[in-house]
Amino acid sequence: MLSRSSSRGHAGWTLVITGLAVFMAALDNLVVITALPAIQSSLDTSLQDLEWTVNAYTLVFAVFLLAGAAAGDRFGRRRMFVVGLVLFTAASAACALSDTSQQLVVARAVQGFGAALVMPLTLTLLTVAVPPRRRGLALGIWGALSGLAVALGPLIGGAVVEKISWQWIFWVNVPIGVVVLVLSLWKLAESNRPESALDPVGTLLVCLGMFGVVLALVRTTDDGWTDGTVLGSLLGGLVLLGVFVGWELRTRHPMLPMRLFRNRSFSAINTAGLMMFAAMFGLVFLLTQFMQNIQGFSPLETGVRMLPWTAMPVVIAPLSGLLTSRVGNRLVVAAGLLFQTAGLGWLAAVVSVDTQYADMVPGLVLGGIGLGLFFAPAAEMAMGVVAPSDQGIASGANNTFRQLGGVLGVAVLTSVFTARGGYGSPQQFVDGLEPAVWLGTAISAFGCLAILAAPRRSRQSPTTEAAPASATKQAARGGDPLETSHH
């Protein structure tokens, strides 16, 4: 039987370590997006290469998240967390040393693989280490740190690019990674589920399927939607994703158990996460370029002007905890998506060549309130609607859908941007940006409808395995009978 001290002994340190790790990984995405114009100029890249600077990271990150969660369950969560930290930190240094866009894309892919091991395990390690009565508070802090990274990403990226160079947006990860690595080896307790197994076939199918879909979307930038290569890649990717679903239904050890999606709350929160991140990342990618290329702001000035959107979660995230205790996670997440939809709709209505920054502020503030209401309640809901034995895979699935949303958002909205406009002139840029923002608004609205389709009272799926009565009593005392843990 699991001892309480071995699984819960480092709750405070686990929160610190996982919080720093999620801050570092979340910060990396938005720091890079702010620096894209400088990278494009320095390495003389095309728009397609620029997209892959973002997508190489987020695509590899997304498709290996579930495998990362499964590897942690099988081989030890602390062990795989440490492996991921080493890869992420080393790849960050390789990004900084890149001389060509091809080298940068490869290093970003390795960085994404490291993050795929780290991110899902932050949530699982935290859930295992913190007693149930304090778990809501811990997840709220975890979500607030994600929001803080979103807030500081554009600002740090702009400041580093303007005052030093774009390479230093990657160098900054190295000391943080080393500190988190040392703390992990020192303070984290190990935990695993030795009966779990990996799913290499499922991992290969979903990787190839998503790569085909994203490659098709990115290639529309140069080749258009009617190109044979684009259509072939898109169709092949969709077929492989269909085969992946069929395989997951048949295999004994699926990387993404399809039974979880019989739970309407689980399906709804993952759909909402995908839509939220698709709208957010797709538009941050374009709006930071709009502020720099059309409005003439420097990278640092752009980061400061994005704060009404990106910094708002720092203010709102703590309030979301108070709201969830009154009305529940479902309505708070829906409110977050509604605020983001309103904010993006405002931006779509005011954007033009002559738009003043002051005209954009209300939309940025509304979008920021939406992010602040979304992060922590969404994470808590995703973990709370499944049985404890499924929390590792639920964490991986939730992060996967969010990151896939980011990949697809950048690809789809950029495709719309290039189909209707381009970089030839300020008016061309706005001609592409306006329909892209309206599409982002619609995507966010769909996410709001998706979460409202969840049951009013979220509960564990009846298809998840129930713990025996003795184990339930142990969990009530603060232990987790479904985990095997040791120092």
XYZ file of C-alpha atoms in Angstrom:
487
model
C 0.000 0.000 0.000
C 1.219 3.458 -0.810
C 2.429 5.531 2.130
C 1.081 9.033 2.384
C 4.502 10.529 3.067
C 6.055 9.151 -0.110
C 3.374 10.530 -2.415
C 2.603 13.812 -0.687
C 5.841 14.706 1.032
C 6.975 17.367 -1.437
C 3.708 19.120 -2.299
C 5.159 22.623 -1.884
C 8.329 21.897 -3.818
C 6.339 20.062 -6.499
C 4.215 23.173 -7.005
C 7.343 25.334 -7.314
C 9.058 22.958 -9.759
C 6.044 22.268 -11.960
C 5.100 25.952 -11.888
C 8.556 26.992 -13.111
C 8.473 24.317 -15.817
C 5.050 25.275 -17.159
C 6.051 28.961 -17.021
C 9.173 28.247 -19.082
C 7.364 26.191 -21.729
C 4.399 28.576 -22.037
C 6.706 31.592 -22.152
C 8.689 30.096 -25.027
C 5.813 30.101 -27.496
C 4.862 33.758 -27.135
C 8.438 35.004 -26.813
C 9.163 33.452 -30.200
C 6.029 34.871 -31.834
C 6.999 38.406 -30.829
C 10.478 37.897 -32.275
C 9.311 36.538 -35.653
C 9.894 39.732 -37.694
C 13.449 39.974 -36.335
C 14.099 36.289 -37.083
C 12.686 36.703 -40.582
C 14.989 39.658 -41.237
C 18.077 38.063 -39.675
C 17.799 34.673 -41.391
C 16.133 35.983 -44.584
C 13.262 33.491 -44.300
C 10.002 33.180 -46.210
C 6.589 33.341 -44.538
C 6.383 29.549 -44.848
C 9.689 29.115 -43.003
C 8.488 31.616 -40.419
C 5.362 29.554 -39.795
C 7.472 26.431 -39.317
C 9.555 28.240 -36.700
C 6.349 28.212 -34.653
C 4.763 25.036 -36.009
C 7.850 22.791 -35.726
C 7.691 23.343 -31.969
C 3.939 23.221 -31.470
C 3.296 20.305 -33.829
C 5.928 18.027 -32.269
C 4.828 19.263 -28.849
C 1.196 18.422 -29.557
C 1.566 14.992 -31.121
C 3.966 13.686 -28.476
C 2.130 15.012 -25.412
C 0.080 11.858 -24.994
C 3.155 9.700 -25.507
C 4.945 11.809 -22.907
C 2.183 11.243 -20.374
C 2.182 7.497 -21.119
C 5.980 7.284 -20.856
C 5.800 8.979 -17.467
C 3.196 6.494 -16.259
C 5.263 3.560 -17.514
C 8.877 4.532 -16.758
C 8.461 7.035 -13.918
C 7.116 10.566 -14.011
C 10.084 12.245 -12.379
C 12.494 10.330 -14.635
C 10.722 11.347 -17.861
C 10.208 14.903 -16.559
C 13.976 15.177 -16.092
C 14.658 13.738 -19.560
C 12.286 16.311 -21.036
C 13.985 19.155 -19.177
C 17.398 18.099 -20.487
C 16.136 17.944 -24.082
C 14.279 21.261 -23.828
C 17.243 23.090 -22.323
C 19.797 21.661 -24.772
C 17.516 22.388 -27.755
C 17.042 25.965 -26.554
C 20.812 26.438 -26.762
C 20.787 24.870 -30.241
C 18.067 27.336 -31.340
C 20.216 30.239 -30.170
C 23.203 28.908 -32.119
C 21.264 28.390 -35.374
C 22.634 30.129 -38.470
C 19.881 29.128 -40.910
C 16.119 28.767 -40.789
C 16.487 25.006 -41.385
C 18.713 24.601 -38.332
C 16.292 26.665 -36.266
C 13.285 24.587 -37.354
C 15.059 21.311 -36.443
C 16.135 22.657 -33.056
C 12.616 23.919 -32.416
C 11.250 20.437 -33.168
C 13.606 18.881 -30.588
C 12.632 21.612 -28.144
C 8.979 20.711 -28.727
C 9.696 17.043 -28.018
C 11.310 17.954 -24.705
C 8.352 20.143 -23.796
C 5.995 17.263 -24.682
C 7.617 15.197 -21.934
C 7.584 18.044 -19.427
C 4.160 19.665 -19.794
C 1.686 16.808 -19.177
C 3.790 15.557 -16.281
C 3.638 18.942 -14.524
C -0.091 18.482 -14.069
C 0.150 14.795 -13.146
C 3.012 15.280 -10.665
C 1.128 18.165 -9.070
C -2.153 16.252 -8.856
C -0.423 13.268 -7.211
C 1.592 15.372 -4.752
C -1.127 17.739 -3.504
C -3.896 16.463 -1.184
C -7.403 16.674 -2.714
C -8.523 19.422 -0.322
C -5.749 21.718 -1.571
C -5.720 20.631 -5.188
C -8.012 23.415 -6.412
C -5.696 26.070 -4.970
C -2.605 24.378 -6.422
C -4.168 24.114 -9.877
C -5.206 27.755 -9.614
C -1.597 28.778 -8.968
C -0.470 26.503 -11.829
C -2.975 28.238 -14.116
C -1.931 31.682 -12.899
C 1.688 30.915 -13.775
C 0.569 29.910 -17.268
C -1.223 33.231 -17.481
C 1.845 35.093 -16.224
C 3.926 33.468 -18.966
C 1.373 34.588 -21.540
C 1.533 38.081 -20.077
C 5.303 38.361 -20.054
C 5.984 36.496 -23.307
C 5.479 39.366 -25.772
C 7.067 41.868 -23.373
C 10.176 39.777 -22.667
C 10.464 38.803 -26.317
C 10.233 42.413 -27.457
C 12.700 43.669 -24.857
C 15.263 40.929 -25.558
C 15.042 41.298 -29.341
C 15.296 45.096 -29.234
C 17.960 45.444 -26.555
C 20.099 42.346 -27.251
C 19.225 39.960 -30.128
C 16.621 37.352 -31.057
C 19.041 34.549 -30.106
C 18.680 35.503 -26.454
C 14.989 34.587 -26.366
C 16.323 31.003 -26.437
C 19.375 31.507 -24.230
C 17.068 32.681 -21.415
C 15.647 29.140 -21.163
C 19.024 27.639 -20.316
C 19.523 28.947 -16.743
C 15.843 28.399 -15.930
C 16.043 24.835 -17.249
C 19.166 24.097 -15.212
C 17.562 25.400 -12.006
C 14.388 23.354 -12.546
C 16.495 20.281 -13.362
C 18.498 20.538 -10.127
C 15.354 21.090 -8.054
C 13.643 18.129 -9.747
C 16.490 15.749 -8.913
C 16.585 17.070 -5.361
C 12.948 17.461 -4.352
C 10.569 15.594 -6.664
C 9.228 12.211 -5.574
C 8.976 9.471 -8.197
C 5.596 7.993 -9.140
C 4.418 5.664 -11.893
C 1.864 3.107 -13.006
C 3.988 0.069 -13.950
C 1.024 -1.732 -15.501
C 0.670 0.976 -18.173
C 2.085 0.480 -21.672
C 3.150 2.628 -24.612
C 1.338 2.778 -27.952
C 3.998 3.206 -30.670
C 1.574 2.500 -33.541
C -0.914 5.081 -32.291
C 1.867 7.612 -31.771
C 3.150 7.087 -35.330
C -0.330 7.357 -36.848
C -1.260 10.569 -35.059
C 2.141 12.136 -35.779
C 1.959 11.401 -39.502
C -1.708 12.386 -39.677
C -1.254 15.735 -37.974
C 1.908 16.428 -39.963
C -0.007 15.854 -43.198
C -2.833 18.191 -42.206
C -0.553 20.975 -40.948
C 1.810 20.635 -43.926
C -1.148 21.079 -46.272
C -2.350 24.183 -44.409
C 1.113 25.749 -44.384
C 1.707 25.010 -48.090
C -1.463 26.894 -49.054
C 0.572 30.041 -48.334
C 2.549 29.484 -51.557
C 0.578 26.896 -53.541
C -3.107 27.620 -52.843
C -5.924 25.260 -51.889
C -6.294 23.640 -55.320
C -2.686 22.434 -55.593
C -2.420 18.645 -55.909
C 0.287 18.374 -53.269
C -1.793 20.374 -50.783
C -4.926 18.301 -51.390
C -2.980 15.031 -51.278
C -1.277 15.962 -48.026
C -4.567 17.065 -46.461
C -6.451 13.945 -47.568
C -3.606 11.652 -46.489
C -3.418 13.314 -43.083
C -7.170 13.012 -42.515
C -7.138 9.339 -43.551
C -4.295 8.586 -41.140
C -6.148 10.362 -38.324
C -9.200 8.193 -39.095
C -6.998 5.090 -38.960
C -5.602 6.366 -35.643
C -9.112 6.521 -34.148
C -9.832 2.995 -35.403
C -6.574 1.701 -33.934
C -7.239 3.346 -30.582
C -10.629 1.632 -30.422
C -9.040 -1.786 -31.000
C -5.687 -1.794 -29.224
C -5.337 -3.013 -25.640
C -3.128 -0.078 -24.599
C -4.316 3.066 -26.444
C -2.395 6.320 -26.063
C -5.765 8.125 -26.124
C -8.556 5.870 -24.803
C -11.640 6.682 -26.865
C -13.848 5.663 -23.935
C -12.943 8.956 -22.272
C -14.837 10.832 -24.975
C -18.088 9.131 -23.973
C -17.927 11.583 -21.102
C -19.571 14.705 -22.532
C -17.718 16.978 -20.117
C -14.340 15.569 -21.159
C -15.182 15.977 -24.854
C -16.503 19.489 -24.316
C -13.530 20.815 -22.332
C -11.046 19.464 -24.864
C -12.983 20.936 -27.778
C -13.162 24.259 -25.970
C -9.412 24.183 -25.291
C -8.650 23.490 -28.948
C -10.847 26.396 -30.081
C -9.527 28.827 -27.458
C -5.899 28.194 -28.379
C -6.591 28.169 -32.132
C -8.094 31.642 -31.949
C -5.505 32.996 -29.497
C -2.273 31.749 -31.090
C -3.456 32.325 -34.642
C -4.241 35.963 -33.920
C -1.235 36.682 -31.706
C 0.884 35.443 -34.639
C -0.750 37.985 -36.978
C -1.406 40.896 -34.597
C 2.202 41.155 -33.431
C 3.230 41.476 -37.070
C 0.473 44.053 -37.658
C 1.735 46.201 -34.797
C 5.333 46.039 -36.002
C 4.942 46.062 -39.791
C 1.896 48.318 -40.202
C 1.655 50.429 -37.051
C 5.430 50.831 -36.894
C 6.050 49.783 -33.295
C 9.351 48.240 -32.227
C 9.394 44.695 -30.755
C 9.478 46.092 -27.206
C 6.711 48.602 -27.923
C 4.649 45.772 -29.406
C 5.145 43.662 -26.285
C 4.020 46.530 -24.066
C 0.958 47.189 -26.222
C -0.069 43.543 -26.076
C -0.205 43.667 -22.263
C -3.917 44.595 -22.034
C -4.576 41.183 -23.604
C -1.724 39.062 -22.309
C -1.364 40.495 -18.775
C -5.046 40.443 -17.905
C -4.953 36.740 -16.877
C -2.616 37.664 -14.001
C -5.393 39.856 -12.582
C -8.341 37.674 -13.505
C -7.018 34.143 -12.828
C -7.262 34.433 -8.998
C -10.842 35.697 -9.343
C -11.745 32.702 -11.489
C -11.218 30.467 -8.447
C -13.832 32.420 -6.499
C -16.265 32.186 -9.396
C -15.827 28.440 -9.863
C -16.683 27.814 -6.217
C -19.995 29.620 -6.814
C -21.087 28.661 -10.324
C -18.789 25.778 -11.321
C -16.015 25.353 -13.851
C -18.297 24.926 -16.855
C -19.875 28.381 -16.721
C -16.591 30.132 -15.927
C -14.876 28.489 -18.918
C -17.843 29.456 -21.104
C -17.615 33.038 -19.849
C -13.917 33.088 -20.700
C -14.607 32.032 -24.279
C -17.458 34.542 -24.522
C -15.187 37.403 -23.414
C -12.532 36.337 -25.905
C -15.140 36.152 -28.676
C -16.311 39.671 -27.867
C -12.738 40.960 -27.800
C -11.823 39.413 -31.141
C -15.057 40.672 -32.676
C -14.131 44.184 -31.539
C -10.682 43.903 -33.109
C -12.145 42.587 -36.359
C -14.528 45.549 -36.495
C -11.882 48.260 -35.932
C -8.816 46.931 -37.763
C -7.706 49.061 -40.728
C -4.567 50.656 -42.129
C -5.259 53.800 -40.066
C -6.373 52.049 -36.861
C -5.020 53.772 -33.763
C -3.771 51.623 -30.910
C -6.330 53.172 -28.537
C -9.113 51.783 -30.732
C -7.762 48.259 -30.185
C -7.468 48.429 -26.392
C -11.079 47.437 -25.532
C -10.791 44.333 -27.687
C -7.423 43.409 -26.159
C -8.796 43.847 -22.621
C -11.868 41.705 -23.329
C -9.693 38.982 -24.820
C -7.398 39.100 -21.786
C -10.311 38.728 -19.382
C -11.342 35.677 -21.382
C -7.908 34.082 -21.036
C -7.863 34.747 -17.290
C -11.240 33.078 -16.803
C -10.273 30.087 -18.930
C -6.898 28.700 -17.793
C -7.319 27.325 -14.252
C -11.012 26.264 -14.437
C -10.350 24.423 -17.710
C -7.413 22.498 -16.215
C -9.369 21.651 -13.071
C -12.379 20.514 -15.098
C -10.254 18.318 -17.385
C -8.700 16.554 -14.389
C -11.880 16.436 -12.321
C -14.168 14.639 -14.766
C -12.031 11.476 -15.006
C -11.061 8.809 -12.497
C -7.688 9.198 -10.712
C -6.252 6.327 -12.755
C -6.911 8.329 -15.936
C -5.573 11.682 -14.767
C -2.186 11.199 -16.428
C -3.684 10.516 -19.834
C -6.334 13.218 -19.273
C -3.581 15.757 -18.623
C -1.800 14.702 -21.802
C -5.018 14.817 -23.825
C -5.990 18.260 -22.529
C -2.573 19.715 -23.318
C -2.570 17.956 -26.702
C -5.846 19.510 -27.801
C -4.697 22.951 -26.675
C -1.414 22.707 -28.545
C -3.070 21.270 -31.634
C -5.360 24.272 -31.464
C -2.312 26.533 -31.518
C -0.833 24.698 -34.520
C -4.073 24.693 -36.481
C -4.872 28.287 -35.517
C -1.573 29.615 -36.872
C -1.870 27.473 -40.015
C -5.544 28.162 -40.789
C -5.588 31.887 -40.010
C -2.326 32.450 -41.891
C -3.803 30.570 -44.842
C -6.824 32.887 -44.811
C -4.501 35.880 -44.444
C -2.435 34.946 -47.503
C -5.509 33.995 -49.570
C -7.080 37.420 -49.081
C -4.027 39.664 -48.576
C -0.285 39.624 -48.037
C 2.809 41.664 -47.219
C 2.929 43.730 -50.422
C 1.457 46.886 -48.864
C -0.275 48.002 -45.650
C -3.665 47.706 -47.348
C -2.879 44.184 -48.537
C -1.897 43.227 -44.994
C -5.188 44.541 -43.601
C -7.153 42.894 -46.420
C -5.791 39.552 -45.190
C -5.896 40.324 -41.473
C -9.566 41.343 -41.270
C -11.099 38.028 -42.469
C -8.549 36.122 -40.386
C -9.678 37.956 -37.233
C -13.343 37.328 -38.068
C -12.563 33.631 -38.489
C -10.778 33.634 -35.124
C -13.885 35.210 -33.610
C -16.073 32.439 -35.039
C -13.700 29.741 -33.776
C -13.803 31.196 -30.262
C -17.612 31.388 -30.382
C -17.783 27.718 -31.383
C -15.642 26.865 -28.357
C -18.118 28.677 -26.119
C -21.005 26.667 -27.561
C -19.019 23.454 -27.114
C -18.463 23.951 -23.398
C -22.107 24.909 -22.858
C -23.023 21.512 -24.337
C -21.351 19.827 -21.339
C -23.633 18.590 -18.538
C -24.328 21.128 -15.826
C -22.864 18.806 -13.227
C -19.540 17.401 -14.459
C -18.700 13.995 -13.083
C -16.313 11.139 -13.650
C -17.111 9.092 -16.728
C -19.024 5.899 -15.969
C -16.655 4.145 -18.352
C -13.581 4.892 -16.271
C -12.414 2.199 -13.952
C -13.661 2.541 -10.415
C -11.251 2.153 -7.552
C -12.031 -0.482 -4.951
C -13.663 0.605 -1.722
C -10.499 0.239 0.327
C -8.618 2.393 -2.147
C -11.347 5.033 -2.017
C -11.007 5.232 1.750
C -7.259 5.635 1.411
C -7.718 8.448 -1.124
C -10.056 10.181 1.307
C -7.261 10.114 3.893
C -4.989 11.942 1.428
C -3.241 9.091 -0.394
C -3.688 7.985 -3.973
C -4.019 4.204 -4.202
C -3.625 4.223 -7.969
C -0.065 5.497 -7.863
C 3.149 3.617 -7.040
C 5.560 6.088 -5.515
C 8.987 6.120 -3.929
C 11.955 8.411 -3.458
